[in-house]
């Protein structure tokens, strides 16, 4: 007998404000966009437990066998196996986007990421359940999105809770806009626990305000300079090209500011 499964279903988790998903893959099959396979809907503020994740994975797996999972039909990442996977709460890849609170309004973004949604459940408690069950013992990477991850007061608590029983080689990739300085980021950079990614998308203050929606151009560079002084190899600086910001002067000024703020080694 052959079984149909996928690595994300077996060991990945994507945390959203009102649901928990097993993947973030998106693809078209029979004229319909699919993917973002859901494990759990969060209802009435109930915080899921580790066993809920194992049961939800098993349930979705059974639906896939019968071609009853609309999200997974035609998925190119599904593979065939002669052995049935063992489902538990183990997590090898974790994505945390448990709120959509942000202090920028980027022109290329949407309310999915800045609409102000907050978790319908106690995210710290949920992570504690997982940590206590040793779900992170083989986890290699945690990715933080949002919203702006550092705006949540529980950011530091969650990182520390995951690290309690985690794989010693784990690291957190935090997608932060660096608009405000965060002491916890400094401390985690010192210990090598995190890497940060910041997209600036402009070379001038005026264009930053146009593309990113707030007049915080110099704040971002000043904060990145502080972070970079700790370990530039753990800082990634991005420039997302749009029709608004792709002219040569903006790109030159972006590079000049990276040099001015001593970010050449990032």
One Martini backbone bead per residue (centre of mass of N, CA, C, O) as a GRO file, in nm:
protein
  266
    1UNK     BB    1   0.097   0.035   0.020
    2UNK     BB    2   0.023   0.376  -0.045
    3UNK     BB    3   0.130   0.695   0.066
    4UNK     BB    4   0.029   1.035   0.128
    5UNK     BB    5   0.268   1.304   0.168
    6UNK     BB    6   0.445   1.561   0.371
    7UNK     BB    7   0.682   1.745   0.535
    8UNK     BB    8   0.501   1.967   0.648
    9UNK     BB    9   0.290   1.789   0.783
   10UNK     BB   10   0.505   1.641   0.973
   11UNK     BB   11   0.709   1.932   1.060
   12UNK     BB   12   0.526   2.188   1.024
   13UNK     BB   13   0.456   2.546   1.124
   14UNK     BB   14   0.179   2.793   1.100
   15UNK     BB   15   0.122   3.096   1.268
   16UNK     BB   16  -0.186   3.249   1.328
   17UNK     BB   17  -0.435   3.433   1.470
   18UNK     BB   18  -0.683   3.193   1.375
   19UNK     BB   19  -0.455   2.975   1.289
   20UNK     BB   20  -0.317   2.651   1.185
   21UNK     BB   21  -0.056   2.551   0.971
   22UNK     BB   22   0.143   2.334   0.750
   23UNK     BB   23   0.158   2.567   0.524
   24UNK     BB   24   0.273   2.811   0.238
   25UNK     BB   25   0.173   2.691  -0.009
   26UNK     BB   26   0.118   2.785  -0.362
   27UNK     BB   27  -0.129   2.673  -0.608
   28UNK     BB   28  -0.246   2.544  -0.916
   29UNK     BB   29  -0.567   2.359  -0.956
   30UNK     BB   30  -0.813   2.355  -1.162
   31UNK     BB   31  -0.831   2.687  -1.144
   32UNK     BB   32  -0.717   2.676  -0.836
   33UNK     BB   33  -0.616   2.807  -0.546
   34UNK     BB   34  -0.382   2.652  -0.330
   35UNK     BB   35  -0.314   2.574   0.001
   36UNK     BB   36  -0.264   2.653   0.313
   37UNK     BB   37  -0.285   2.421   0.512
   38UNK     BB   38  -0.511   2.335   0.755
   39UNK     BB   39  -0.537   2.236   1.095
   40UNK     BB   40  -0.653   2.494   1.271
   41UNK     BB   41  -0.909   2.640   1.436
   42UNK     BB   42  -0.972   2.920   1.634
   43UNK     BB   43  -1.181   2.898   1.926
   44UNK     BB   44  -1.272   3.093   2.188
   45UNK     BB   45  -0.961   3.121   2.283
   46UNK     BB   46  -0.839   2.842   2.243
   47UNK     BB   47  -0.562   2.665   2.342
   48UNK     BB   48  -0.363   2.465   2.205
   49UNK     BB   49  -0.221   2.146   2.202
   50UNK     BB   50  -0.005   1.911   2.117
   51UNK     BB   51  -0.221   1.689   2.049
   52UNK     BB   52  -0.379   1.861   1.843
   53UNK     BB   53  -0.161   1.849   1.626
   54UNK     BB   54  -0.146   1.545   1.583
   55UNK     BB   55  -0.449   1.508   1.508
   56UNK     BB   56  -0.454   1.708   1.268
   57UNK     BB   57  -0.247   1.563   1.094
   58UNK     BB   58  -0.398   1.296   1.071
   59UNK     BB   59  -0.654   1.409   0.942
   60UNK     BB   60  -0.524   1.529   0.688
   61UNK     BB   61  -0.396   1.271   0.588
   62UNK     BB   62  -0.668   1.116   0.546
   63UNK     BB   63  -0.779   1.318   0.335
   64UNK     BB   64  -0.555   1.276   0.124
   65UNK     BB   65  -0.613   0.975   0.062
   66UNK     BB   66  -0.926   1.074  -0.038
   67UNK     BB   67  -0.924   1.357  -0.179
   68UNK     BB   68  -1.050   1.582   0.061
   69UNK     BB   69  -0.826   1.803   0.023
   70UNK     BB   70  -0.839   2.105  -0.124
   71UNK     BB   71  -0.550   2.219  -0.054
   72UNK     BB   72  -0.387   1.938  -0.171
   73UNK     BB   73  -0.472   1.927  -0.449
   74UNK     BB   74  -0.202   1.891  -0.666
   75UNK     BB   75   0.045   1.881  -0.500
   76UNK     BB   76   0.398   1.886  -0.562
   77UNK     BB   77   0.488   1.785  -0.249
   78UNK     BB   78   0.375   1.519  -0.276
   79UNK     BB   79   0.439   1.190  -0.153
   80UNK     BB   80   0.536   0.854  -0.172
   81UNK     BB   81   0.471   0.576   0.062
   82UNK     BB   82   0.499   0.265   0.232
   83UNK     BB   83   0.495   0.438   0.492
   84UNK     BB   84   0.351   0.548   0.768
   85UNK     BB   85   0.344   0.817   0.935
   86UNK     BB   86   0.435   0.973   1.234
   87UNK     BB   87   0.223   1.157   1.448
   88UNK     BB   88   0.307   1.471   1.595
   89UNK     BB   89   0.459   1.777   1.747
   90UNK     BB   90   0.689   1.801   1.570
   91UNK     BB   91   0.939   2.067   1.487
   92UNK     BB   92   1.146   2.196   1.215
   93UNK     BB   93   0.940   2.427   1.117
   94UNK     BB   94   0.879   2.776   1.211
   95UNK     BB   95   0.600   3.005   1.182
   96UNK     BB   96   0.549   3.352   1.296
   97UNK     BB   97   0.203   3.507   1.253
   98UNK     BB   98   0.005   3.612   1.520
   99UNK     BB   99  -0.001   3.902   1.379
  100UNK     BB  100  -0.112   4.248   1.228
  101UNK     BB  101   0.097   4.451   1.359
  102UNK     BB  102   0.193   4.782   1.234
  103UNK     BB  103   0.426   5.078   1.166
  104UNK     BB  104   0.353   5.033   0.863
  105UNK     BB  105   0.259   5.127   0.495
  106UNK     BB  106   0.311   4.954   0.245
  107UNK     BB  107   0.246   4.961  -0.095
  108UNK     BB  108   0.289   4.624  -0.126
  109UNK     BB  109   0.085   4.567   0.083
  110UNK     BB  110  -0.148   4.433   0.337
  111UNK     BB  111  -0.391   4.363   0.580
  112UNK     BB  112  -0.271   4.091   0.657
  113UNK     BB  113  -0.002   4.265   0.788
  114UNK     BB  114  -0.177   4.556   0.905
  115UNK     BB  115  -0.482   4.505   1.040
  116UNK     BB  116  -0.463   4.429   1.371
  117UNK     BB  117  -0.442   4.143   1.440
  118UNK     BB  118  -0.494   3.911   1.700
  119UNK     BB  119  -0.473   3.669   1.900
  120UNK     BB  120  -0.712   3.406   1.994
  121UNK     BB  121  -0.464   3.320   2.172
  122UNK     BB  122  -0.214   3.191   2.380
  123UNK     BB  123   0.099   3.191   2.260
  124UNK     BB  124   0.279   3.125   2.504
  125UNK     BB  125   0.124   2.875   2.595
  126UNK     BB  126   0.155   2.715   2.334
  127UNK     BB  127   0.466   2.706   2.333
  128UNK     BB  128   0.487   2.562   2.605
  129UNK     BB  129   0.353   2.300   2.524
  130UNK     BB  130   0.563   2.233   2.306
  131UNK     BB  131   0.817   2.245   2.478
  132UNK     BB  132   0.733   2.026   2.690
  133UNK     BB  133   0.713   1.807   2.436
  134UNK     BB  134   0.974   1.849   2.252
  135UNK     BB  135   0.915   1.987   1.960
  136UNK     BB  136   1.222   2.145   1.931
  137UNK     BB  137   1.464   1.932   1.917
  138UNK     BB  138   1.470   1.958   1.566
  139UNK     BB  139   1.481   2.257   1.535
  140UNK     BB  140   1.632   2.501   1.303
  141UNK     BB  141   1.382   2.707   1.232
  142UNK     BB  142   1.265   3.046   1.288
  143UNK     BB  143   1.000   3.246   1.153
  144UNK     BB  144   0.943   3.601   1.148
  145UNK     BB  145   0.650   3.783   1.110
  146UNK     BB  146   0.345   3.959   0.987
  147UNK     BB  147   0.380   4.196   1.102
  148UNK     BB  148   0.560   4.330   1.372
  149UNK     BB  149   0.720   4.133   1.590
  150UNK     BB  150   0.833   4.355   1.812
  151UNK     BB  151   0.543   4.468   1.910
  152UNK     BB  152   0.525   4.224   2.075
  153UNK     BB  153   0.552   4.154   2.412
  154UNK     BB  154   0.614   3.828   2.354
  155UNK     BB  155   0.871   3.792   2.190
  156UNK     BB  156   1.086   3.722   2.407
  157UNK     BB  157   0.932   3.487   2.542
  158UNK     BB  158   0.917   3.298   2.296
  159UNK     BB  159   1.214   3.263   2.239
  160UNK     BB  160   1.282   3.148   2.524
  161UNK     BB  161   1.082   2.908   2.519
  162UNK     BB  162   1.199   2.761   2.274
  163UNK     BB  163   1.501   2.743   2.392
  164UNK     BB  164   1.473   2.551   2.638
  165UNK     BB  165   1.433   2.261   2.435
  166UNK     BB  166   1.619   2.308   2.200
  167UNK     BB  167   1.801   2.306   1.949
  168UNK     BB  168   2.128   2.426   1.958
  169UNK     BB  169   2.102   2.518   1.628
  170UNK     BB  170   1.903   2.724   1.655
  171UNK     BB  171   1.725   2.982   1.465
  172UNK     BB  172   1.615   3.324   1.417
  173UNK     BB  173   1.417   3.477   1.163
  174UNK     BB  174   1.377   3.832   1.155
  175UNK     BB  175   1.120   4.031   1.022
  176UNK     BB  176   1.224   4.364   1.035
  177UNK     BB  177   1.197   4.723   1.011
  178UNK     BB  178   1.365   4.893   1.236
  179UNK     BB  179   1.215   5.147   1.355
  180UNK     BB  180   1.273   5.017   1.634
  181UNK     BB  181   1.440   4.967   1.911
  182UNK     BB  182   1.553   4.639   2.042
  183UNK     BB  183   1.696   4.487   2.305
  184UNK     BB  184   1.646   4.186   2.240
  185UNK     BB  185   1.798   4.181   1.975
  186UNK     BB  186   2.072   4.245   2.091
  187UNK     BB  187   2.091   3.996   2.280
  188UNK     BB  188   2.044   3.775   2.055
  189UNK     BB  189   2.290   3.855   1.883
  190UNK     BB  190   2.507   3.794   2.098
  191UNK     BB  191   2.415   3.475   2.112
  192UNK     BB  192   2.314   3.377   1.810
  193UNK     BB  193   1.986   3.332   1.785
  194UNK     BB  194   1.971   3.560   1.559
  195UNK     BB  195   1.828   3.694   1.258
  196UNK     BB  196   1.803   3.978   1.039
  197UNK     BB  197   1.545   4.140   0.830
  198UNK     BB  198   1.568   4.441   0.620
  199UNK     BB  199   1.356   4.661   0.444
  200UNK     BB  200   1.394   4.974   0.269
  201UNK     BB  201   1.326   5.076  -0.044
  202UNK     BB  202   1.546   5.320  -0.032
  203UNK     BB  203   1.752   5.642  -0.051
  204UNK     BB  204   1.525   5.826   0.072
  205UNK     BB  205   1.311   5.984   0.275
  206UNK     BB  206   1.081   6.040   0.071
  207UNK     BB  207   1.058   5.749  -0.048
  208UNK     BB  208   1.005   5.601   0.211
  209UNK     BB  209   0.734   5.737   0.271
  210UNK     BB  210   0.597   5.641   0.009
  211UNK     BB  211   0.649   5.323   0.037
  212UNK     BB  212   0.623   5.290   0.380
  213UNK     BB  213   0.430   5.537   0.518
  214UNK     BB  214   0.685   5.658   0.685
  215UNK     BB  215   0.904   5.882   0.874
  216UNK     BB  216   1.187   5.639   0.914
  217UNK     BB  217   1.466   5.629   0.773
  218UNK     BB  218   1.682   5.703   0.999
  219UNK     BB  219   1.597   5.502   1.212
  220UNK     BB  220   1.675   5.247   1.059
  221UNK     BB  221   1.979   5.306   1.022
  222UNK     BB  222   2.049   5.344   1.322
  223UNK     BB  223   1.960   5.060   1.416
  224UNK     BB  224   2.137   4.893   1.223
  225UNK     BB  225   2.404   4.996   1.334
  226UNK     BB  226   2.371   4.872   1.614
  227UNK     BB  227   2.337   4.578   1.524
  228UNK     BB  228   2.597   4.559   1.345
  229UNK     BB  229   2.806   4.602   1.582
  230UNK     BB  230   2.774   4.303   1.673
  231UNK     BB  231   2.665   4.136   1.381
  232UNK     BB  232   2.666   4.161   1.042
  233UNK     BB  233   2.616   3.852   0.954
  234UNK     BB  234   2.304   3.887   1.091
  235UNK     BB  235   2.249   4.101   0.855
  236UNK     BB  236   1.978   4.183   0.634
  237UNK     BB  237   1.952   4.384   0.336
  238UNK     BB  238   1.682   4.519   0.160
  239UNK     BB  239   1.542   4.565  -0.191
  240UNK     BB  240   1.233   4.637  -0.312
  241UNK     BB  241   1.124   4.643  -0.631
  242UNK     BB  242   0.953   4.916  -0.777
  243UNK     BB  243   0.813   5.165  -0.960
  244UNK     BB  244   0.887   5.383  -0.735
  245UNK     BB  245   1.225   5.277  -0.673
  246UNK     BB  246   1.409   5.206  -0.957
  247UNK     BB  247   1.588   5.436  -0.963
  248UNK     BB  248   1.919   5.520  -0.964
  249UNK     BB  249   1.931   5.727  -0.730
  250UNK     BB  250   1.812   5.548  -0.510
  251UNK     BB  251   2.028   5.325  -0.524
  252UNK     BB  252   2.273   5.502  -0.464
  253UNK     BB  253   2.169   5.614  -0.189
  254UNK     BB  254   2.147   5.346  -0.052
  255UNK     BB  255   2.448   5.276  -0.064
  256UNK     BB  256   2.553   5.534   0.078
  257UNK     BB  257   2.402   5.473   0.347
  258UNK     BB  258   2.537   5.205   0.407
  259UNK     BB  259   2.815   5.335   0.436
  260UNK     BB  260   2.757   5.561   0.645
  261UNK     BB  261   2.633   5.321   0.856
  262UNK     BB  262   2.816   5.067   0.848
  263UNK     BB  263   2.686   4.813   0.630
  264UNK     BB  264   2.896   4.648   0.445
  265UNK     BB  265   2.889   4.357   0.622
  266UNK     BB  266   2.581   4.261   0.572
   0.00000   0.00000   0.00000
